[in-house]
Amino acid sequence: MSTLAETAPPRRKGSSPAFRRALPYLLSMPALLVCVAVLVPFVTAVYYSMLRYRLNLPSMKGFIWFGNYIGFLGDSEFWNTVYVSLAYTVLTVVVELLLGLGIALLLRKQSRINNFISIMLLLPLMTAPAIAALMWKLMTNPNFGVLSYLVSLVGLSDFRWASSPTTALFTVVLVDTWVYTPFIMILLLAGLRSLPPQPFEAAALDGVPTSFVFFRITLPMLTPYIITAVLFRLLDSIQQFDIIYAMTQGGPGNRLMVFQVESYLQFFQYTNVGKSAAMLMILWAITYFLSNVFIKNWLKLRERARGHA
Amino acid sequence: MDHSSPLVRVLKSIALTLIVLFFMFPIVWIFLMSFQNNDTILRIPPSLFFQPTLGNYTALISGKLQSSAGTLDIPFMHNLLNSVILSTVSVGIALVLGVPAAYAFARFKFIGKEDIAFTLLSFRFAPPLLVLLPLSLYFQEIHLSDTYIGLIWVYQLIALPLILWIVRGYFEDISPDIESAYRVSGHNWWQALTKIAIPLAGPGIAAAGLLSFIFCWNNFVFALILASADKQPVTVGALAFVTASGIQYGQIAAAIVLSVTPTLLLALYAQRYLVEGLSLGAVKG
């Protein structure tokens, strides 16, 4: 695609070379400026993360370098947050990837009914996660929730969904799965349908077993799509806020205190700005690291795919 | 391709039925609940047969909520209006800013191009609260908290990166030859952009616009932190409404239905563009 760019701006009388050089910047700067303005709060957050800073105790405010970060080392609450966030992320990504891949394979063939189903499956994705959480909260209400009723039919009369420490994680992962599996499904479906048919025809002619076709042909060719889908889900999952906050606000106890919910509560409930900012900086570092690893591998894969083509 | 045995086909149909049930059930169930009063909702076992009522919707639309504690004013319709204003204006501004920028990234070669483009995309990867919490303190100082302007500005962080990346892909897919020919015949770059490039990329721009509208509409955390009741969109409003209205479950269900209807209709109407937009924008980058 880069060859297009070189031939793109043809010479034209009237516009000076300086203007032509400046033009792309003039076109892209407004968008950049609007976004870059948020770098100010970002830098502020870096600064806050090194402060002893509580809104309710302004006199205690002071610069403590990495004191907040060092404080986390012996802080069991913090390690609970790390543990819960990782558990939530790994569970949601694995479940959604397997389920999304399965559904995409089932819907692979172009047909009226398959296309119709794939459209239906987009609807949860179009529901705001906070509202989706609210829907599930109504359905799991112990008094009248239809899901509470259904599990009581199979003998689980005291299944308390998000309000019990043992099942809370399961419940929010279920809601996340409901909302986001269609996202993975639709990306992988697009990928599956765009794969070249020749290898599959050849395999069918040779009578290669289905499992071999799946693991040696389909899966490798689908890998770039899988990586994209997993990257997007991974970053969203580790930063999950809407579903958990709307359903349980991090409870019961601190069972679902993921990074963003904990930082939110530190900021607004305990007015501990320094600790909240330090926590978010750690989350930012994790996501930055993850996205870099993934994007580098993705670019490599894409290049390799193009090299073969 | 389909040489599979009858057994496999039956198993596939069963799997698909279960999948559709799982993903559609909550939407259908909440829709049914929204036409029930508390008596039928609280009935055990739950039943699909009930006398439907429009009472929940009329209560929401009139803003008067009857409860045991008397009549309560609820600003639900105002929340809905806020969502419309915030999403529409945000996407409008993001299109005005983003389409020319996407054009620049697709057509011109300039120093720092990929860096600028990547910087814009990277805003999608930062934890929202990292920026929002300090911003909430700044907004109080510069009197932007609880204003449409302040919210629409931060909503650009949702809409702009999306529009930039999807529209850029579409511009790159369009051959620049037509534009070149048009410009050789004496038109300037601005005319080439508005008369040739934008109409050709129309479907892509529409897809990007719809998609970012849905993301803006569905956003929760930006408004939760930066807006108080008066400027809240439905996502935040519906949640506050749960505690305010106590046990009026039918009205909560109706509120949920009203708050997801716009995006669901949009998604159904535009699903083909959306699927294209999603797969192109995300996979091609």
XYZ file of C-alpha atoms in Angstrom:
594
model
C 0.000 0.000 0.000
C 2.906 2.377 0.565
C 3.543 2.667 -3.165
C 0.246 4.485 -3.476
C 1.355 7.174 -1.116
C 4.346 8.085 -3.258
C 2.309 8.669 -6.379
C -0.614 10.211 -4.560
C -0.160 13.962 -4.455
C 0.302 14.918 -8.099
C 1.886 18.251 -8.916
C -0.543 21.069 -9.286
C -0.024 24.682 -10.103
C -0.913 27.130 -7.412
C -0.069 25.235 -4.246
C 3.381 26.059 -2.958
C 5.787 23.252 -1.963
C 5.675 24.466 1.618
C 1.910 24.150 1.667
C 2.082 20.692 0.167
C 4.570 19.624 2.815
C 2.446 21.065 5.575
C -0.852 19.702 4.254
C -0.767 16.233 5.856
C 0.082 17.799 9.186
C -2.710 20.344 8.823
C -5.116 17.507 8.121
C -4.060 15.255 10.982
C -3.156 17.805 13.664
C -6.660 18.692 14.883
C -7.402 15.037 15.617
C -4.057 14.603 17.326
C -4.418 17.750 19.425
C -7.844 16.751 20.720
C -6.480 13.412 21.872
C -3.092 14.572 23.021
C -4.708 17.016 25.418
C -5.378 13.961 27.578
C -1.638 13.504 27.912
C -1.853 16.248 30.519
C -3.987 14.140 32.884
C -1.786 11.169 32.041
C 1.362 12.994 33.141
C -0.557 14.233 36.177
C -1.396 10.633 37.029
C 2.292 9.721 36.862
C 3.016 12.583 39.266
C 0.124 11.685 41.598
C 1.343 8.109 41.766
C 4.467 9.389 43.529
C 2.597 11.483 46.069
C 1.282 10.785 49.488
C -2.019 12.439 48.588
C -5.383 11.994 50.225
C -8.141 14.436 49.345
C -9.445 14.428 52.919
C -6.007 15.046 54.466
C -4.473 17.822 52.315
C -1.820 18.656 54.905
C -0.226 15.228 54.559
C 0.436 15.775 50.855
C 4.072 15.135 49.943
C 6.364 13.689 47.326
C 7.420 10.175 48.270
C 8.990 8.910 45.031
C 8.066 5.270 44.663
C 6.642 4.936 48.138
C 3.184 3.951 46.905
C 4.641 1.282 44.665
C 6.896 -0.102 47.390
C 3.913 -0.112 49.718
C 2.144 -2.532 47.371
C 4.765 -5.217 47.913
C 3.552 -6.034 51.402
C -0.072 -5.132 50.744
C -2.286 -8.222 50.601
C -5.181 -6.139 49.200
C -3.007 -5.231 46.231
C -1.984 -8.830 45.575
C -5.620 -9.830 45.806
C -6.333 -7.281 43.054
C -3.545 -8.698 40.898
C -4.805 -12.224 41.462
C -8.465 -11.423 40.758
C -7.628 -9.396 37.645
C -5.458 -12.154 36.212
C -7.994 -14.861 37.045
C -10.760 -12.827 35.425
C -8.656 -12.094 32.344
C -7.447 -15.653 31.790
C -10.896 -17.150 32.369
C -12.775 -14.758 30.099
C -10.236 -14.884 27.274
C -9.934 -18.684 27.287
C -13.676 -19.312 27.531
C -14.550 -16.688 24.931
C -11.856 -17.825 22.516
C -12.911 -21.482 22.660
C -16.611 -20.683 22.468
C -16.144 -18.013 19.775
C -13.983 -20.346 17.682
C -16.526 -23.141 18.065
C -19.416 -20.935 16.986
C -17.436 -19.499 14.069
C -16.673 -23.044 12.859
C -20.348 -23.997 13.149
C -21.411 -20.926 11.172
C -18.566 -21.146 8.686
C -20.603 -22.148 5.649
C -22.368 -19.237 3.952
C -26.081 -19.880 4.207
C -29.203 -17.923 4.963
C -29.689 -19.472 8.400
C -26.011 -19.152 9.363
C -25.920 -15.497 8.371
C -29.133 -14.876 10.281
C -27.722 -16.508 13.421
C -24.507 -14.531 13.209
C -26.560 -11.323 13.087
C -28.566 -12.408 16.133
C -25.347 -13.118 17.984
C -24.197 -9.544 17.375
C -26.976 -8.219 19.605
C -25.289 -8.941 22.972
C -22.161 -7.194 21.687
C -24.276 -4.120 20.926
C -25.674 -4.040 24.452
C -23.776 -1.707 26.761
C -21.797 -3.908 29.186
C -23.125 -1.938 32.164
C -26.703 -2.494 30.954
C -25.976 -6.154 30.209
C -24.786 -6.542 33.787
C -28.048 -4.986 34.933
C -30.015 -7.475 32.819
C -28.175 -10.389 34.394
C -28.631 -8.874 37.815
C -32.397 -8.967 37.321
C -32.261 -12.520 35.995
C -30.188 -13.735 38.933
C -32.254 -11.977 41.586
C -32.830 -14.508 44.402
C -36.528 -13.559 44.743
C -37.805 -13.769 41.200
C -34.822 -14.130 38.856
C -35.524 -16.646 36.153
C -31.995 -18.064 36.397
C -32.270 -18.503 40.148
C -35.485 -20.399 39.467
C -33.912 -22.546 36.753
C -30.933 -23.603 38.900
C -33.312 -24.380 41.764
C -35.008 -26.865 39.401
C -31.778 -28.833 39.179
C -31.436 -28.809 42.953
C -29.181 -25.806 43.518
C -31.662 -23.985 45.706
C -29.056 -21.810 47.408
C -27.126 -20.688 44.344
C -26.571 -16.994 44.996
C -24.772 -15.986 41.811
C -22.868 -12.701 42.150
C -23.700 -12.208 45.821
C -21.889 -15.294 47.056
C -18.068 -15.337 47.301
C -17.843 -18.809 45.802
C -19.875 -18.081 42.677
C -19.269 -14.354 42.125
C -16.331 -14.820 39.767
C -18.217 -17.454 37.802
C -21.188 -15.091 37.419
C -19.262 -12.082 36.116
C -17.238 -14.295 33.773
C -20.562 -15.618 32.471
C -21.810 -12.080 31.792
C -18.516 -11.129 30.121
C -18.796 -14.277 28.001
C -22.320 -13.339 27.003
C -21.276 -9.836 25.945
C -17.946 -10.488 24.257
C -17.958 -13.996 22.756
C -19.766 -12.575 19.692
C -16.834 -10.219 19.184
C -14.359 -13.091 18.878
C -16.894 -15.099 16.883
C -17.372 -12.358 14.296
C -13.628 -11.738 13.832
C -12.891 -15.448 13.436
C -15.884 -15.916 11.138
C -14.589 -13.145 8.892
C -11.181 -14.840 9.010
C -12.496 -18.317 8.258
C -14.528 -17.147 5.315
C -11.586 -15.296 3.813
C -9.217 -18.305 3.896
C -8.221 -19.589 0.429
C -10.202 -22.753 -0.467
C -7.370 -24.644 -2.230
C -5.717 -26.302 0.816
C -9.103 -27.523 2.026
C -10.063 -28.892 -1.396
C -6.743 -30.676 -1.652
C -7.167 -32.146 1.838
C -10.699 -33.312 0.969
C -9.424 -34.983 -2.224
C -6.693 -36.781 -0.296
C -9.161 -37.879 2.368
C -7.212 -36.230 5.182
C -8.958 -36.691 8.567
C -10.933 -33.737 9.918
C -8.788 -33.282 13.018
C -5.646 -33.041 10.871
C -7.281 -30.430 8.636
C -8.320 -28.455 11.709
C -4.980 -28.496 13.566
C -2.616 -28.340 10.589
C -4.474 -26.149 8.108
C -7.360 -24.191 9.641
C -5.777 -23.231 12.940
C -2.397 -22.048 11.573
C -4.058 -20.008 8.841
C -6.441 -18.491 11.355
C -3.701 -17.548 13.827
C -3.393 -13.872 12.804
C -7.127 -13.428 13.362
C -6.974 -15.263 16.674
C -4.118 -13.070 17.864
C -6.013 -9.895 16.967
C -9.140 -11.093 18.739
C -7.237 -12.232 21.819
C -5.266 -8.978 21.997
C -8.420 -6.861 21.996
C -10.144 -9.087 24.544
C -7.092 -9.350 26.765
C -6.709 -5.586 27.003
C -10.421 -5.062 27.634
C -10.599 -7.875 30.163
C -7.704 -6.813 32.334
C -9.231 -3.326 32.362
C -12.763 -4.591 33.031
C -14.839 -2.099 34.968
C -18.396 -1.772 33.659
C -19.633 -5.323 34.218
C -18.063 -5.837 37.632
C -18.929 -2.380 38.931
C -22.527 -2.575 37.725
C -23.049 -6.058 39.134
C -21.193 -6.113 42.442
C -19.005 -2.990 42.886
C -16.073 -5.332 43.543
C -17.799 -7.439 46.178
C -18.795 -9.646 47.874
C -15.995 -8.670 50.222
C -13.117 -7.980 47.881
C -13.775 -11.052 45.795
C -13.988 -9.131 42.517
C -11.666 -6.192 43.242
C -10.066 -5.911 39.824
C -7.627 -3.080 39.067
C -9.997 -0.436 37.805
C -12.740 -1.070 40.363
C -10.205 -0.972 43.209
C -8.649 2.274 41.895
C -12.081 3.820 41.498
C -12.989 2.980 45.088
C -9.567 4.112 46.383
C -10.152 7.458 44.690
C -13.795 8.142 45.524
C -14.398 6.146 48.681
C -11.054 6.445 50.467
C -9.994 9.621 48.565
C -6.510 8.121 48.347
C -5.396 9.750 45.088
C -1.763 8.633 45.327
C -2.505 4.964 45.841
C -5.229 4.973 43.199
C -2.881 6.549 40.627
C -0.029 4.148 41.432
C -2.361 1.224 40.964
C -3.502 2.511 37.580
C 0.120 3.072 36.531
C 0.816 -0.595 37.196
C -2.241 -1.547 35.158
C -1.055 0.754 32.377
C 2.393 -0.861 32.410
C 0.849 -4.325 32.147
C -1.390 -3.367 29.228
C 1.444 -1.501 27.488
C 3.691 -4.544 27.792
C 0.982 -6.948 26.622
C -0.037 -4.845 23.628
C 3.590 -4.457 22.539
C 4.289 -8.178 22.706
C 1.129 -8.940 20.791
C 1.467 -6.250 18.153
C 5.084 -7.218 17.418
C 4.144 -10.865 16.984
C 1.123 -9.919 14.958
C 3.186 -7.784 12.556
C 5.709 -10.632 12.206
C 2.934 -13.097 11.430
C 1.334 -10.760 8.953
C 4.635 -10.229 7.167
C 5.231 -13.971 7.018
C 1.749 -14.497 5.620
C 2.406 -11.873 2.965
C 5.801 -13.344 2.148
C 4.147 -16.653 1.348
C 1.426 -15.125 -0.769
C -17.893 -29.408 1.785
C -20.831 -30.880 3.682
C -20.233 -34.604 3.485
C -20.912 -34.927 7.193
C -23.078 -37.721 8.498
C -26.675 -37.124 9.637
C -25.570 -37.574 13.249
C -22.992 -34.790 12.955
C -25.581 -32.539 11.358
C -28.070 -33.168 14.151
C -25.406 -32.465 16.771
C -24.504 -29.231 14.974
C -28.140 -28.119 14.957
C -28.476 -28.851 18.661
C -25.295 -26.901 19.412
C -26.504 -23.947 17.364
C -29.887 -23.988 19.080
C -28.253 -23.930 22.513
C -25.981 -21.088 21.423
C -28.869 -18.996 20.108
C -30.818 -19.700 23.313
C -27.921 -18.602 25.529
C -27.265 -15.394 23.648
C -30.850 -14.378 22.924
C -32.548 -15.445 26.151
C -31.562 -12.436 28.323
C -32.722 -9.945 25.696
C -36.048 -11.716 25.158
C -36.632 -12.255 28.874
C -36.003 -8.639 29.851
C -38.246 -7.568 26.969
C -41.060 -9.748 28.351
C -40.444 -8.486 31.893
C -40.834 -4.912 30.735
C -44.519 -5.614 29.976
C -45.262 -7.112 33.386
C -46.189 -5.601 36.693
C -44.467 -6.589 39.901
C -47.118 -9.229 40.727
C -46.446 -11.308 37.622
C -42.691 -10.718 37.840
C -42.496 -11.985 41.398
C -44.611 -15.050 40.610
C -42.875 -18.383 41.124
C -42.538 -20.310 38.881
C -41.969 -17.631 36.217
C -44.323 -17.984 33.295
C -44.388 -16.899 29.689
C -48.098 -16.187 29.947
C -49.222 -12.951 31.536
C -51.475 -9.974 30.974
C -49.170 -7.473 29.245
C -49.148 -3.896 30.506
C -47.694 -0.714 29.129
C -47.607 0.820 32.601
C -43.827 0.567 32.952
C -43.237 2.494 29.766
C -45.796 5.185 30.525
C -44.221 5.668 33.954
C -40.786 6.087 32.389
C -41.957 8.394 29.628
C -44.034 10.590 31.911
C -41.212 10.597 34.461
C -43.626 9.893 37.311
C -42.907 6.774 39.276
C -45.624 5.417 41.576
C -44.207 3.552 44.521
C -45.244 2.742 48.055
C -43.364 5.858 49.189
C -45.424 8.118 46.930
C -44.766 9.597 43.508
C -41.150 9.858 42.511
C -39.742 12.025 39.718
C -37.317 10.155 37.537
C -35.196 11.807 34.872
C -35.017 8.716 32.668
C -36.121 10.422 29.456
C -33.637 13.167 30.183
C -30.895 10.520 30.426
C -31.996 9.137 27.094
C -31.840 12.612 25.573
C -28.355 13.081 27.059
C -27.230 9.875 25.369
C -28.573 11.074 22.034
C -26.865 14.471 22.358
C -23.538 13.101 23.590
C -23.268 10.285 21.059
C -24.462 12.230 18.023
C -22.363 15.333 18.593
C -19.300 13.287 19.565
C -19.450 11.175 16.423
C -20.137 14.248 14.282
C -17.050 16.008 15.610
C -14.968 12.830 15.388
C -15.930 12.480 11.720
C -15.037 16.085 10.948
C -11.663 15.706 12.649
C -10.981 12.074 11.812
C -11.813 11.749 8.117
C -9.270 14.367 6.914
C -6.657 12.882 9.244
C -7.388 9.376 7.949
C -7.042 10.753 4.420
C -3.669 12.256 5.292
C -2.446 8.943 6.738
C -3.668 7.026 3.689
C -2.510 9.338 0.904
C 0.523 11.296 2.031
C 3.969 10.323 3.064
C 5.273 12.509 5.850
C 7.742 12.438 8.671
C 6.330 10.960 11.842
C 3.260 9.587 10.057
C 3.237 6.146 11.649
C 4.200 7.585 15.042
C 1.283 9.990 15.015
C -1.078 7.263 13.801
C 0.101 4.843 16.458
C -0.138 7.464 19.205
C -3.772 7.976 18.270
C -4.515 4.265 18.344
C -2.685 3.748 21.621
C -5.333 5.790 23.445
C -7.557 2.751 23.038
C -5.101 0.705 25.066
C -4.704 2.927 28.113
C -6.862 2.172 31.169
C -9.644 4.790 30.997
C -9.495 5.592 34.709
C -5.805 6.506 34.497
C -6.800 9.579 32.502
C -10.301 10.099 33.887
C -9.501 10.359 37.595
C -6.938 13.194 37.297
C -9.174 14.728 34.631
C -12.060 14.846 37.083
C -9.934 17.039 39.370
C -8.919 19.286 36.445
C -12.480 19.493 35.184
C -13.586 20.859 38.544
C -10.919 23.563 38.351
C -11.695 24.676 34.798
C -15.478 24.266 35.239
C -15.857 21.577 32.607
C -17.215 18.895 34.882
C -20.865 18.202 34.261
C -20.947 20.009 30.918
C -21.733 18.566 27.504
C -18.576 20.158 26.118
C -16.314 18.416 28.602
C -17.948 15.047 28.032
C -18.002 15.372 24.256
C -14.313 16.198 24.374
C -13.377 13.029 26.271
C -15.774 10.987 24.126
C -13.394 11.815 21.270
C -11.058 9.298 22.847
C -13.597 6.603 22.047
C -14.755 7.772 18.631
C -11.662 9.277 17.005
C -9.204 6.337 17.083
C -11.888 4.025 15.739
C -12.865 6.324 12.880
C -9.237 7.027 12.007
C -8.275 3.371 11.702
C -11.297 2.134 9.832
C -11.529 5.062 7.416
C -7.793 4.972 6.754
C -8.136 1.354 5.622
C -10.940 2.293 3.250
C -9.004 5.209 1.747
C -6.005 2.930 1.224
C -8.176 0.423 -0.604
C -9.353 3.048 -3.067
C -6.964 3.592 -5.932
C -5.683 7.181 -6.003
C -5.781 7.192 -9.812
C -9.257 8.714 -10.074
C -8.257 11.480 -7.685
C -5.091 12.114 -9.684
C -7.041 12.360 -12.923
C -9.505 14.718 -11.276
C -6.713 16.925 -10.019
C -4.847 16.954 -13.314
C -8.009 18.381 -14.853
C -7.567 21.453 -12.664
C -9.164 20.747 -9.303
C -7.319 21.151 -6.032
C -6.755 18.570 -3.288
C -9.734 19.795 -1.291
C -12.089 19.207 -4.202
C -10.492 15.818 -4.818
C -11.083 14.939 -1.189
C -14.681 16.093 -0.972
C -15.879 15.214 -4.474
C -14.025 11.949 -5.103
C -12.382 10.358 -2.057
C -15.107 10.866 0.539
C -17.977 9.672 -1.685
C -15.958 6.591 -2.698
C -15.137 5.783 0.931
C -18.747 6.509 1.910
C -19.646 2.988 3.112
C -16.491 2.808 5.202
C -17.112 6.205 6.730
C -20.710 5.222 7.491
C -19.557 1.972 9.114
C -16.982 3.774 11.219
C -19.552 6.392 12.222
C -22.141 3.797 13.234
C -19.625 1.755 15.133
C -18.321 4.706 17.086
C -21.888 5.841 17.755
C -22.555 2.455 19.362
C -19.361 2.645 21.408
C -20.236 6.164 22.595
C -23.796 5.159 23.425
C -22.607 2.103 25.362
C -19.936 3.952 27.298
C -20.347 3.961 31.023
C -17.202 4.939 32.862
C -16.532 8.358 31.248
C -19.891 9.744 32.276
C -19.900 7.948 35.623
C -16.850 9.961 36.647
C -17.283 13.254 34.815
C -21.052 13.864 34.916
C -23.576 14.243 37.687
C -27.276 13.504 37.325
C -28.104 16.340 34.973
C -25.798 15.230 32.141
C -25.803 11.476 32.666
C -26.461 9.184 29.702
C -28.758 6.164 30.075
C -25.978 3.719 30.905
C -25.217 5.566 34.137
C -28.797 6.737 34.650
C -30.263 3.236 34.448
C -27.899 2.042 37.143
C -28.749 4.886 39.501
C -32.403 4.281 38.714
C -32.197 0.768 40.163
C -31.510 2.051 43.644
C -33.866 5.011 43.305
C -36.867 2.971 42.248
C -36.405 0.193 44.760
C -38.340 -2.858 43.727
C -40.066 -1.619 40.578
C -38.522 -4.392 38.504
C -40.855 -3.980 35.546
C -39.758 -0.387 35.189
C -36.101 -1.340 35.425
C -36.690 -3.859 32.642
C -38.490 -1.246 30.556
C -35.628 1.176 31.169
C -33.166 -1.453 29.976
C -35.231 -2.081 26.857
C -35.465 1.640 26.070
C -31.748 2.125 26.606
C -30.588 -0.689 24.324
C -33.175 -0.266 21.554
C -31.338 2.480 19.610
C -28.086 0.549 19.319
C -29.786 -2.760 18.584
C -31.850 -1.191 15.789
C -28.757 0.506 14.405
C -26.820 -2.735 14.581
C -29.555 -4.690 12.807
C -29.948 -2.027 10.154
C -26.241 -1.745 9.492
C -24.943 -5.180 10.410
C -23.336 -5.802 7.037
C -21.301 -2.599 7.207
C -20.505 -3.270 10.834
C -19.152 -6.737 10.201
C -17.066 -5.386 7.340
C -15.954 -2.461 9.437
C -15.058 -4.619 12.400
C -13.116 -7.190 10.438
C -11.379 -4.706 8.155
C -10.521 -2.182 10.794
C -9.366 -4.677 13.359
C -7.572 -7.193 11.205
C -5.993 -5.010 8.579
C -5.085 -2.145 10.863
